[in-house]
Coordinates of C-alpha atoms in Angstrom, one line a residue:
Chain A
M1 CA 28.6 -17.7 2.3
K2 CA 27.7 -20.6 4.6
R3 CA 25.8 -18.2 6.8
F4 CA 23.9 -16.9 3.8
L5 CA 23.0 -20.4 2.6
G6 CA 21.7 -21.3 6.0
F7 CA 19.6 -18.2 5.8
V8 CA 18.1 -19.2 2.4
K9 CA 17.5 -22.7 3.6
K10 CA 15.5 -21.4 6.6
E11 CA 13.4 -19.3 4.2
F12 CA 12.5 -22.3 2.1
H13 CA 11.4 -24.1 5.3
H14 CA 9.0 -21.2 6.0
I15 CA 7.6 -21.5 2.5
F16 CA 7.2 -25.3 2.3
R17 CA 5.7 -25.6 5.8
D18 CA 2.9 -23.1 5.2
Y19 CA 0.3 -24.8 3.1
R20 CA -1.4 -21.4 2.3
T21 CA 1.8 -20.1 0.9
M22 CA 2.2 -23.2 -1.2
L23 CA -1.4 -23.0 -2.5
I24 CA -0.8 -19.4 -3.6
L25 CA 2.5 -20.3 -5.1
F26 CA 1.5 -23.3 -7.1
G27 CA -2.3 -23.5 -7.2
M28 CA -2.9 -19.9 -8.3
P29 CA -0.9 -19.8 -11.5
I30 CA -2.6 -22.9 -12.9
A31 CA -6.1 -21.8 -11.8
Q32 CA -5.6 -18.3 -13.1
I33 CA -4.4 -19.4 -16.5
L34 CA -7.3 -21.8 -16.9
I35 CA -9.8 -19.3 -15.7
F36 CA -8.5 -16.4 -17.8
G37 CA -8.2 -18.7 -20.8
Y38 CA -11.9 -18.1 -21.4
V39 CA -12.8 -14.5 -21.2
V40 CA -14.8 -11.4 -22.2
S41 CA -15.2 -9.1 -25.1
N42 CA -14.3 -5.4 -25.1
E43 CA -15.4 -2.2 -26.9
I44 CA -13.1 -0.1 -29.0
T45 CA -12.6 3.5 -30.1
D46 CA -10.0 5.5 -32.0
V47 CA -8.1 2.4 -33.3
K48 CA -5.2 3.5 -35.4
I49 CA -5.2 1.9 -38.8
G50 CA -3.1 1.9 -42.0
I51 CA -4.5 2.0 -45.5
Y52 CA -2.8 0.6 -48.6
D53 CA -4.7 1.9 -51.5
K54 CA -3.5 0.2 -54.7
S55 CA -6.2 1.9 -56.7
K56 CA -6.6 5.5 -55.4
D57 CA -9.9 6.2 -57.2
D58 CA -13.2 7.9 -56.2
I59 CA -14.7 4.9 -54.5
T60 CA -11.7 3.9 -52.5
H61 CA -11.4 7.5 -51.3
E62 CA -15.1 7.5 -50.3
I63 CA -14.8 4.3 -48.4
T64 CA -11.7 5.5 -46.7
N65 CA -13.5 8.7 -45.7
K66 CA -16.4 6.6 -44.3
I67 CA -14.1 4.6 -42.2
T68 CA -12.0 7.4 -40.8
S69 CA -15.1 9.5 -40.1
S70 CA -16.9 6.8 -38.2
G71 CA -15.3 7.7 -34.9
F72 CA -13.9 4.2 -34.4
F73 CA -10.8 4.6 -36.5
I74 CA -8.0 7.0 -37.0
L75 CA -5.9 6.9 -40.1
H76 CA -2.4 6.6 -38.9
E77 CA -0.5 6.1 -42.1
N78 CA -0.8 5.5 -45.8
L79 CA 1.2 2.5 -47.0
N80 CA 2.7 1.9 -50.4
S81 CA 3.8 -1.7 -50.5
D82 CA 3.0 -5.1 -49.1
K83 CA 6.3 -5.0 -47.2
E84 CA 5.3 -1.9 -45.4
I85 CA 2.2 -3.7 -44.0
E86 CA 4.3 -6.1 -42.0
Q87 CA 6.6 -3.4 -40.8
A88 CA 3.8 -1.2 -39.7
F89 CA 2.3 -4.0 -37.6
K90 CA 5.7 -4.8 -36.0
K91 CA 5.9 -1.2 -34.8
G92 CA 2.8 -2.0 -32.8
I93 CA 0.9 1.2 -33.2
I94 CA -1.6 0.2 -35.8
R95 CA -4.2 -2.5 -35.2
E96 CA -5.5 -2.9 -38.7
V97 CA -4.5 -2.4 -42.4
I98 CA -7.1 -2.0 -45.2
V99 CA -5.9 -3.0 -48.6
F100 CA -7.8 -2.0 -51.7
E101 CA -7.0 -4.0 -54.8
P102 CA -5.7 -2.3 -57.9
N103 CA -8.3 -0.7 -60.3
F104 CA -10.9 -1.0 -57.6
A105 CA -13.6 1.3 -59.1
E106 CA -12.9 0.0 -62.6
K107 CA -13.4 -3.6 -61.5
L108 CA -16.5 -2.6 -59.7
H109 CA -18.0 -1.0 -62.8
R110 CA -16.9 -3.7 -65.1
D111 CA -17.4 -7.0 -63.1
G112 CA -19.8 -5.8 -60.4
T113 CA -17.4 -7.0 -57.7
A114 CA -14.2 -5.8 -56.1
S115 CA -12.4 -7.0 -53.1
V116 CA -11.0 -5.2 -50.1
Q117 CA -8.6 -7.0 -47.7
I118 CA -8.8 -6.3 -44.0
I119 CA -5.7 -7.3 -42.1
A120 CA -5.8 -7.2 -38.3
D121 CA -3.2 -7.6 -35.6
A122 CA -4.7 -10.5 -33.7
S123 CA -2.2 -10.8 -31.0
D124 CA -5.0 -9.1 -29.1
A125 CA -7.7 -11.4 -30.2
N126 CA -10.7 -9.6 -28.8
T127 CA -9.8 -6.3 -30.2
A128 CA -8.9 -7.7 -33.6
N129 CA -12.3 -9.4 -33.9
I130 CA -14.2 -6.3 -33.0
V131 CA -12.1 -4.1 -35.2
T132 CA -12.5 -6.2 -38.3
N133 CA -16.3 -6.5 -37.7
Y134 CA -16.7 -2.7 -37.4
T135 CA -14.7 -2.3 -40.6
K136 CA -16.8 -4.8 -42.5
G137 CA -19.9 -3.2 -41.2
I138 CA -18.9 0.2 -42.5
I139 CA -18.0 -1.1 -45.9
S140 CA -21.3 -3.1 -46.3
S141 CA -23.4 -0.1 -45.2
Y142 CA -21.6 2.0 -47.8
M143 CA -22.3 -0.6 -50.3
K144 CA -26.0 -0.7 -49.5
N145 CA -26.7 2.9 -48.8
E146 CA -24.5 4.6 -51.5
L147 CA -24.0 2.1 -54.3
M148 CA -27.1 -0.1 -54.3
A149 CA -29.4 2.9 -53.5
Q150 CA -28.2 4.5 -56.7
G151 CA -29.1 1.4 -58.6
Y152 CA -25.7 -0.2 -59.0
P153 CA -25.8 -3.9 -58.3
Y154 CA -22.2 -3.7 -57.1
E155 CA -20.7 -5.9 -54.5
I156 CA -17.6 -5.3 -52.4
I157 CA -16.1 -8.4 -51.0
P158 CA -14.2 -7.9 -47.7
E159 CA -11.6 -10.5 -47.0
V160 CA -10.4 -10.7 -43.4
R161 CA -7.0 -11.8 -42.5
M162 CA -5.8 -12.2 -39.0
L163 CA -2.1 -11.6 -38.4
Y164 CA -0.1 -13.3 -35.7
N165 CA -3.0 -15.2 -34.3
N166 CA -5.0 -16.8 -37.0
E167 CA -7.3 -18.7 -34.8
L168 CA -8.1 -15.6 -32.7
K169 CA -7.4 -17.3 -29.4
G170 CA -8.3 -15.2 -26.5
V171 CA -5.9 -17.1 -24.3
Y172 CA -3.0 -15.5 -26.2
M173 CA -4.3 -12.2 -24.8
F174 CA -4.4 -13.5 -21.2
V175 CA -1.2 -15.4 -20.9
P176 CA 1.0 -12.3 -20.6
G177 CA -1.4 -10.7 -18.2
T178 CA -1.7 -13.7 -16.0
M179 CA 2.0 -14.0 -16.0
A180 CA 2.4 -10.4 -14.9
L181 CA -0.3 -10.9 -12.2
I182 CA 1.2 -14.1 -10.8
L183 CA 4.7 -12.8 -10.7
M184 CA 3.5 -9.7 -9.0
L185 CA 1.6 -11.8 -6.5
V186 CA 4.4 -14.2 -5.7
S187 CA 7.3 -11.8 -5.9
A188 CA 6.0 -8.6 -4.5
M189 CA 3.2 -9.7 -2.2
M190 CA 4.8 -12.8 -0.8
T191 CA 8.2 -11.1 -0.2
S192 CA 6.6 -8.1 1.5
I193 CA 4.6 -10.4 3.7
S194 CA 7.5 -12.6 4.6
I195 CA 9.7 -9.6 5.5
A196 CA 6.8 -8.0 7.4
R197 CA 6.4 -11.3 9.3
E198 CA 9.9 -11.2 10.6
K199 CA 9.2 -7.7 11.9
E200 CA 6.0 -8.6 13.5
M201 CA 7.4 -11.7 15.2
G202 CA 10.4 -9.8 16.4
T203 CA 12.9 -12.0 14.6
M204 CA 14.0 -9.2 12.4
E205 CA 15.5 -7.4 15.4
V206 CA 17.5 -10.5 16.3
L207 CA 18.7 -10.7 12.7
L208 CA 19.7 -7.0 12.8
V209 CA 21.6 -7.5 16.1
S210 CA 23.5 -10.4 14.6
P211 CA 26.6 -9.9 12.5
L212 CA 24.6 -10.5 9.4
R213 CA 24.4 -7.2 7.5
P214 CA 21.0 -5.9 6.3
L215 CA 21.7 -6.5 2.6
P216 CA 22.4 -10.2 2.9
I217 CA 19.3 -10.5 5.1
V218 CA 17.1 -9.0 2.5
I219 CA 18.7 -10.9 -0.4
G220 CA 18.5 -14.1 1.6
K221 CA 14.8 -13.5 2.1
V222 CA 14.2 -12.6 -1.5
I223 CA 16.1 -15.4 -3.3
P224 CA 13.6 -18.2 -2.6
Y225 CA 10.8 -16.1 -4.0
M226 CA 12.9 -15.3 -7.0
V227 CA 13.5 -19.0 -7.6
L228 CA 9.8 -19.9 -7.1
S229 CA 8.6 -17.0 -9.3
F230 CA 10.8 -18.1 -12.0
I231 CA 9.5 -21.7 -11.8
N232 CA 6.0 -20.2 -11.9
A233 CA 6.7 -18.3 -15.0
V234 CA 8.1 -21.4 -16.7
V235 CA 5.0 -23.3 -15.6
I236 CA 2.7 -20.7 -17.1
I237 CA 4.6 -20.6 -20.4
A238 CA 4.6 -24.4 -20.6
L239 CA 0.9 -24.5 -19.7
S240 CA 0.0 -22.0 -22.4
Y241 CA 2.2 -23.7 -24.9
F242 CA 1.1 -27.3 -24.3
V243 CA -2.5 -26.8 -23.2
F244 CA -3.6 -23.8 -25.2
A245 CA -1.1 -24.2 -28.0
M246 CA 0.1 -20.7 -27.7
P247 CA 3.1 -20.1 -30.0
I248 CA 6.4 -18.8 -28.8
Q249 CA 7.6 -17.1 -31.9
G250 CA 10.5 -15.2 -30.4
N251 CA 13.6 -16.4 -28.6
L252 CA 12.7 -18.4 -25.5
V253 CA 15.9 -17.4 -23.6
F254 CA 15.2 -13.7 -24.3
L255 CA 11.7 -14.2 -23.0
L256 CA 13.0 -15.8 -19.8
L257 CA 15.5 -13.0 -19.3
E258 CA 12.8 -10.4 -19.7
T259 CA 10.7 -12.4 -17.2
L260 CA 13.6 -12.4 -14.8
L261 CA 13.9 -8.6 -15.1
F262 CA 10.2 -8.3 -14.3
I263 CA 10.7 -10.6 -11.3
F264 CA 13.5 -8.4 -10.0
M265 CA 11.2 -5.4 -10.4
A266 CA 8.4 -7.1 -8.4
L267 CA 10.8 -8.2 -5.7
S268 CA 12.2 -4.7 -5.2
L269 CA 8.6 -3.5 -5.0
G270 CA 7.9 -6.1 -2.4
I271 CA 10.9 -5.0 -0.4
L272 CA 9.7 -1.4 -0.7
I273 CA 6.3 -2.4 0.6
S274 CA 7.8 -4.3 3.5
T275 CA 9.8 -1.2 4.6
V276 CA 6.6 0.7 5.1
S277 CA 4.5 -2.0 6.7
E278 CA 5.0 -3.2 10.3
S279 CA 2.7 -6.2 10.1
Q280 CA 1.8 -9.0 7.6
M281 CA -1.7 -7.6 7.5
V282 CA -0.6 -4.2 6.3
A283 CA 1.8 -5.7 3.8
M284 CA -1.0 -7.8 2.4
F285 CA -3.5 -5.0 2.1
I286 CA -1.0 -2.7 0.4
S287 CA -0.1 -5.4 -2.0
M288 CA -3.7 -6.3 -2.7
F289 CA -5.0 -2.8 -3.2
A290 CA -2.0 -1.0 -4.5
L291 CA -0.7 -3.8 -6.7
M292 CA -3.1 -6.6 -7.6
L293 CA -6.2 -4.6 -8.5
P294 CA -4.5 -2.0 -10.5
T295 CA -2.4 -4.7 -12.2
M296 CA -5.6 -6.5 -13.2
L297 CA -7.6 -3.4 -14.2
L298 CA -5.2 -0.8 -15.5
S299 CA -2.4 -2.7 -17.1
G300 CA -4.3 -3.5 -20.3
F301 CA -4.6 -7.1 -19.1
I302 CA -8.4 -7.1 -19.1
F303 CA -9.5 -3.7 -20.5
P304 CA -7.7 -2.1 -23.4
I305 CA -5.8 0.9 -22.4
E306 CA -6.8 3.0 -25.4
N307 CA -10.4 3.0 -24.2
M308 CA -9.7 4.3 -20.7
P309 CA -10.3 7.9 -19.7
K310 CA -7.2 10.0 -20.0
V311 CA -6.6 10.0 -16.2
L312 CA -6.7 6.3 -16.0
Q313 CA -4.4 6.1 -19.0
W314 CA -1.8 8.2 -17.1
I315 CA -2.1 6.0 -14.1
S316 CA -1.7 2.9 -16.2
S317 CA 1.6 4.2 -17.5
I318 CA 3.1 3.8 -14.0
M319 CA 1.9 0.2 -13.9
P320 CA 5.0 -2.0 -14.4
A321 CA 2.8 -4.8 -15.6
R322 CA 1.6 -2.8 -18.5
Y323 CA 5.1 -2.8 -20.0
F324 CA 5.7 -6.4 -19.2
I325 CA 2.5 -7.4 -21.0
V326 CA 3.7 -5.6 -24.1
I327 CA 7.1 -7.3 -23.9
V328 CA 5.6 -10.8 -23.5
K329 CA 3.1 -10.3 -26.3
N330 CA 5.7 -9.1 -28.6
I331 CA 8.1 -11.9 -27.9
M332 CA 5.6 -14.7 -27.8
I333 CA 3.2 -13.8 -30.6
K334 CA 5.2 -11.6 -32.9
G335 CA 8.6 -12.9 -32.3
S336 CA 10.1 -9.5 -31.8
G337 CA 13.6 -8.9 -30.5
I338 CA 15.1 -6.3 -28.2
G339 CA 15.0 -3.8 -31.1
V340 CA 11.2 -3.5 -30.8
I341 CA 10.8 -3.6 -27.0
W342 CA 13.9 -1.9 -25.7
K343 CA 11.8 1.0 -24.4
E344 CA 9.5 -1.2 -22.3
T345 CA 12.5 -3.1 -21.1
L346 CA 14.2 0.1 -20.1
V347 CA 11.1 1.3 -18.2
V348 CA 10.9 -2.0 -16.2
A349 CA 14.7 -1.8 -15.4
G350 CA 14.3 1.8 -14.4
M351 CA 11.5 1.0 -12.0
T352 CA 13.5 -1.7 -10.5
I353 CA 16.4 0.6 -9.7
L354 CA 14.0 3.3 -8.4
F355 CA 12.3 0.9 -6.0
L356 CA 15.6 -0.4 -4.7
I357 CA 17.0 3.0 -4.1
V358 CA 13.9 4.1 -2.2
S359 CA 13.9 0.9 -0.1
I360 CA 17.5 1.3 0.9
K361 CA 16.8 4.9 1.9
K362 CA 13.8 3.9 3.9
F363 CA 15.7 1.1 5.6
K364 CA 18.5 3.4 6.6
V365 CA 16.0 5.9 8.0
R366 CA 14.5 3.2 10.2
L367 CA 17.8 2.5 11.8
E368 CA 18.5 6.1 12.7
Chain B
M1 CA 23.5 -22.2 43.6
H2 CA 21.4 -20.4 46.2
F3 CA 20.5 -16.8 45.2
S4 CA 21.6 -15.0 48.3
A5 CA 24.9 -16.8 48.5
Y6 CA 25.5 -16.0 44.9
M7 CA 24.7 -12.3 45.3
V8 CA 27.2 -11.8 48.1
N9 CA 30.0 -13.6 46.2
N10 CA 29.2 -11.9 42.9
I11 CA 29.2 -8.4 44.2
T12 CA 32.6 -8.6 45.9
M13 CA 33.9 -10.4 42.8
I14 CA 32.9 -7.8 40.3
K15 CA 33.6 -4.7 42.3
N16 CA 37.0 -4.1 40.9
K17 CA 36.4 -5.5 37.4
E18 CA 36.7 -3.6 34.2
N19 CA 33.8 -1.8 32.6
I20 CA 32.2 -3.7 29.7
I21 CA 29.6 -1.0 28.9
E22 CA 30.4 2.6 29.2
V23 CA 27.7 5.2 28.4
K24 CA 28.4 8.9 28.7
D25 CA 25.8 11.6 28.0
L26 CA 23.8 9.4 25.8
V27 CA 21.0 11.4 24.1
K28 CA 18.3 10.1 21.8
K29 CA 15.8 12.5 20.5
F30 CA 12.7 11.8 18.4
G31 CA 11.8 15.3 17.1
N32 CA 11.6 17.4 20.3
F33 CA 11.1 14.4 22.6
Y34 CA 14.0 13.2 24.6
A35 CA 13.6 9.4 24.8
N36 CA 17.1 9.2 26.5
D37 CA 18.1 12.4 28.2
H38 CA 21.9 12.4 29.0
L39 CA 22.3 9.0 30.3
T40 CA 25.6 8.1 32.0
F41 CA 26.4 4.8 33.5
E42 CA 28.8 1.8 33.4
V43 CA 28.3 -1.9 33.6
K44 CA 31.0 -4.1 35.0
K45 CA 32.1 -7.3 33.4
G46 CA 30.1 -10.3 34.7
E47 CA 27.5 -8.1 36.3
I48 CA 23.7 -8.6 36.2
F49 CA 22.6 -5.2 35.5
G50 CA 18.8 -4.4 35.9
F51 CA 17.4 -1.7 33.8
L52 CA 14.0 -0.6 35.2
G53 CA 11.4 1.9 34.4
A54 CA 7.8 2.4 33.6
N55 CA 6.5 1.8 30.1
G56 CA 7.8 4.6 27.9
A57 CA 10.5 5.6 30.3
G58 CA 13.1 5.0 27.6
K59 CA 14.4 1.5 28.5
T60 CA 13.8 0.0 25.1
T61 CA 15.3 2.9 23.3
A62 CA 18.5 2.6 25.3
I63 CA 18.7 -1.1 24.9
R64 CA 18.3 -0.7 21.1
I65 CA 21.1 1.7 21.0
L66 CA 23.4 -0.5 23.1
S67 CA 22.7 -3.4 20.9
G68 CA 23.2 -1.5 17.6
L69 CA 19.6 -1.5 16.4
S70 CA 19.5 2.3 16.5
Y71 CA 21.9 5.2 16.6
P72 CA 22.2 7.7 19.4
T73 CA 21.6 11.3 18.7
S74 CA 24.8 12.2 20.7
G75 CA 27.0 10.9 23.5
D76 CA 29.7 8.2 23.8
V77 CA 28.7 4.6 23.9
M78 CA 31.2 1.8 24.3
V79 CA 30.0 -1.8 24.3
A80 CA 32.3 -4.8 24.9
G81 CA 35.2 -2.4 24.3
F82 CA 33.9 -1.1 20.9
D83 CA 32.4 2.1 19.9
V84 CA 28.7 1.7 18.7
Y85 CA 29.1 4.4 16.1
K86 CA 32.3 3.3 14.4
E87 CA 32.7 -0.4 15.3
R88 CA 29.1 -1.7 15.0
E89 CA 30.1 -5.0 13.4
K90 CA 32.5 -5.8 16.1
V91 CA 30.0 -4.9 18.8
K92 CA 27.5 -7.2 17.1
K93 CA 29.8 -10.2 17.2
N94 CA 30.2 -9.8 21.0
I95 CA 26.6 -9.4 22.1
G96 CA 23.5 -11.6 22.3
Y97 CA 20.0 -10.3 22.2
M98 CA 16.6 -11.5 23.3
S99 CA 13.5 -9.4 22.8
Q100 CA 10.1 -9.4 24.4
K101 CA 8.8 -11.5 21.6
F102 CA 11.2 -14.5 22.1
S103 CA 12.5 -14.2 18.5
L104 CA 12.3 -17.8 17.5
Y105 CA 10.8 -19.1 14.3
E106 CA 7.5 -20.8 15.2
D107 CA 7.5 -22.9 12.0
L108 CA 11.0 -24.2 12.5
T109 CA 11.9 -27.0 15.0
V110 CA 13.9 -26.5 18.1
K111 CA 17.0 -27.9 16.5
E112 CA 16.5 -25.9 13.3
N113 CA 16.2 -22.7 15.2
I114 CA 19.4 -23.4 17.1
R115 CA 21.2 -24.3 13.9
F116 CA 20.0 -21.3 12.1
Y117 CA 21.1 -18.8 14.8
G118 CA 24.4 -20.6 15.3
G119 CA 24.8 -20.4 11.5
I120 CA 24.3 -16.6 11.3
Y121 CA 27.0 -16.1 13.9
G122 CA 29.3 -18.0 11.7
L123 CA 29.9 -20.9 14.1
S124 CA 31.4 -24.1 12.7
N125 CA 29.1 -27.1 12.2
K126 CA 31.1 -29.1 14.7
Y127 CA 30.7 -26.5 17.4
I128 CA 27.0 -26.1 16.7
K129 CA 26.4 -29.8 16.9
E130 CA 28.3 -30.3 20.2
K131 CA 26.8 -27.3 21.8
T132 CA 23.3 -28.1 20.7
E133 CA 23.7 -31.6 22.3
S134 CA 24.9 -30.2 25.6
M135 CA 22.3 -27.4 25.6
L136 CA 19.4 -29.7 24.9
E137 CA 20.7 -32.0 27.7
R138 CA 20.9 -29.2 30.2
L139 CA 17.4 -27.9 29.3
K140 CA 16.1 -31.5 29.4
M141 CA 14.6 -30.9 26.0
K142 CA 16.2 -33.8 24.0
D143 CA 12.8 -35.4 23.3
I144 CA 11.3 -32.3 21.7
Q145 CA 14.3 -31.3 19.6
H146 CA 12.3 -32.1 16.4
S147 CA 9.1 -30.3 17.5
L148 CA 8.1 -27.1 16.0
I149 CA 8.6 -24.1 18.3
G150 CA 5.0 -23.0 17.7
S151 CA 3.8 -26.2 19.5
L152 CA 5.7 -25.5 22.7
P153 CA 4.5 -23.7 25.8
L154 CA 5.7 -20.1 26.4
G155 CA 8.0 -20.9 29.2
W156 CA 9.9 -23.4 27.2
K157 CA 10.2 -21.1 24.2
Q158 CA 11.6 -18.5 26.5
K159 CA 14.3 -20.8 27.9
I160 CA 15.3 -21.9 24.4
A161 CA 15.3 -18.3 23.2
F162 CA 17.7 -17.4 26.1
S163 CA 19.9 -20.3 25.4
V164 CA 20.0 -19.3 21.7
A165 CA 20.9 -15.7 22.6
I166 CA 24.0 -16.9 24.5
F167 CA 24.8 -19.8 22.1
H168 CA 27.7 -18.0 20.5
N169 CA 29.2 -17.1 23.9
P170 CA 28.8 -13.4 23.7
K171 CA 30.4 -11.1 26.2
I172 CA 27.1 -9.4 26.9
V173 CA 23.5 -10.5 26.6
F174 CA 20.7 -8.0 26.4
L175 CA 17.4 -9.2 27.6
D176 CA 14.5 -6.9 26.8
E177 CA 11.6 -7.8 29.2
P178 CA 12.4 -11.5 28.9
T179 CA 9.9 -12.7 31.5
G180 CA 6.8 -10.9 30.2
G181 CA 3.7 -13.1 30.5
V182 CA 5.1 -16.2 32.1
D183 CA 4.3 -17.9 35.5
P184 CA 6.4 -17.3 38.6
I185 CA 7.9 -20.8 38.6
T186 CA 9.1 -20.4 35.0
R187 CA 10.4 -17.0 35.9
R188 CA 12.4 -18.4 38.7
D189 CA 13.8 -21.1 36.4
F190 CA 14.7 -18.4 34.0
W191 CA 16.6 -16.5 36.5
E192 CA 18.5 -19.6 37.4
M193 CA 19.6 -19.6 33.8
I194 CA 20.6 -16.0 34.0
Y195 CA 22.8 -16.7 37.0
E196 CA 24.4 -19.6 35.3
A197 CA 25.3 -17.4 32.3
S198 CA 26.6 -14.7 34.7
N199 CA 28.8 -17.3 36.4
N200 CA 30.2 -18.3 33.1
G201 CA 31.4 -14.7 32.7
I202 CA 28.6 -13.3 30.5
T203 CA 27.4 -9.9 31.5
V204 CA 23.6 -9.7 31.6
F205 CA 21.8 -6.5 30.9
V206 CA 18.1 -7.0 31.6
T207 CA 15.1 -4.8 31.5
T208 CA 12.0 -5.8 33.5
H209 CA 9.1 -4.3 35.3
Y210 CA 8.8 -7.1 37.8
M211 CA 10.2 -5.6 41.0
D212 CA 10.9 -8.9 42.6
E213 CA 13.3 -9.5 39.7
A214 CA 15.0 -6.3 40.4
E215 CA 16.1 -7.8 43.7
Y216 CA 18.0 -10.5 41.8
C217 CA 20.2 -8.0 40.0
D218 CA 23.6 -7.0 41.2
R219 CA 22.9 -3.4 40.4
V220 CA 19.8 -1.6 39.2
S221 CA 19.2 1.5 37.3
I222 CA 15.7 3.1 37.5
M223 CA 14.7 5.3 34.6
D224 CA 11.9 7.9 34.6
R225 CA 11.0 10.1 31.6
G226 CA 14.2 9.5 29.8
K227 CA 16.5 10.1 32.8
I228 CA 18.3 7.7 35.2
E229 CA 16.9 8.6 38.7
G230 CA 18.6 6.0 40.7
L231 CA 21.5 3.6 40.2
D232 CA 22.9 1.3 42.9
T233 CA 22.6 -2.1 44.4
P234 CA 19.0 -3.0 45.3
G235 CA 20.1 -2.7 49.0
G236 CA 21.6 0.7 48.4
L237 CA 18.5 2.0 46.6
K238 CA 16.2 0.8 49.4
K239 CA 18.4 2.6 51.9
R240 CA 18.5 5.8 49.9
F241 CA 14.8 5.9 49.3
K242 CA 14.0 4.6 52.8
S243 CA 11.9 1.7 51.4
N244 CA 11.4 -1.9 52.4
N245 CA 11.4 -3.3 48.9
M246 CA 12.1 -2.4 45.3
D247 CA 8.4 -1.8 44.7
E248 CA 8.4 1.2 47.0
V249 CA 11.6 2.5 45.6
F250 CA 10.2 2.3 42.1
L251 CA 6.9 4.1 43.1
K252 CA 8.8 6.8 44.9
I253 CA 10.9 7.5 41.8
A254 CA 8.2 7.2 39.2
R255 CA 5.6 9.3 41.0

């Protein structure tokens, strides 16, 4: 144990004495969160929606048809009570629910106005905004082209309600992504570089000749990065909570546990990368191009996955960050528990085990 | 101690000693390529054993197998009385190793490096402290104990690396081209340290391609294309190959 602690201590020396490492470790998360706090709008197609038609008359049917035939929306389910709306959103498949008030057509004929409620899942603020605007657009063009053109002075009043994120803050969207990115960077990239460095400098050989077994060597190298990654995650969460007033609806401990799981995944990925790279340069390039870019572009962090071409969607399903982003969003914004995100959790855990097994195999081969 | 005086003493001293390394029919294949083609040799306790050969002759492969960094394809290899297949952990406790790259951490200080390596060999704090004192004293490096290794000249790093490699009093120390890239004076100093270690009973197994260094060894083995082509005292080899110096011996074998 004493040997092991000495090893970990040495690893911290490496980190604290290299100002570039320190900058990446502690400057990056803060800069990223602040930069990504203010970002971009995206296009949408084939958004799954639910419709709760309390009236079920000719006009509501016509409007429903207009919406579903627009190409932007797919009717995923018909809902029958207010309670079902909440449940439908929690499942995370539908992005929007349209509610027609009772006696819609009758009211329209009698009073000249009727209202339709548009409820959107705003945990993804950009998409929610676009989705509701498209819906409003379709309804008002129906109103103008079909009703007014026929001489009816009718008015349909859309009421928009944003669920989970009333103020439509874009930063809510970017906190989980930034967290995934930073943890990948710190855990996977920094570990792979630091292990590759020992190989490059020749110190790895000396360690392997020593009575230390390979496993403690790897664990000893990884622990400092695990600690620092975890601190980073906490800093990001704190920053988004205090600076951007992002809510944490779910259980904080649960959130931190899931974060820890993701860190394990990233560390095992870092170990895997280090087993195939002989120098720091190689480790860095692999991490950059095989990890950072796909994590940014394909995980749903910046571009919505449902808009990607099919091939990219498949690729995105092997991006660990994709699952972590879903997990974090669900916990922080919707307050979901393990019941909702067990699948994603399982995927991340499975990937961790896979990476570890492959690394151990590779490591053994190297010794042969 | 003067070299030549040392040599005479040492050779008569070790002649009847026990074997500390025994290698029989060692084969290491990479695909179809024989990096080590049926090597057989012994190294006596306390001996300075030179392991020579051109680049790619298979020296590093052999030294990696002896030090437990790689497994042989076949053959029997005993190091410090233990089998490298079955008793790897015991072998590791009894050997020291210094590679061509000096293997110290550039961003740690002299003292931290010593502490760290002492630590991974499981030495007690007290032992590490005392030994560090005496070691720094002997190296005349007390003033620089808190300097980062990266700031020191190559020759100094090399001396420290060697001292670190024998810090835990191993039975054998493996030196893989320890003197690459340093000036003749430092090399001479370095060999003084090797003799000192040898006098203290540590067996030294050293690879090099400086032929003048081969003359300093008790016995020398010369490898070519995976095979040992000559193994004797430097004097014996010169006689056998009718050469005036090791340089000629080496050229006759390697050509």
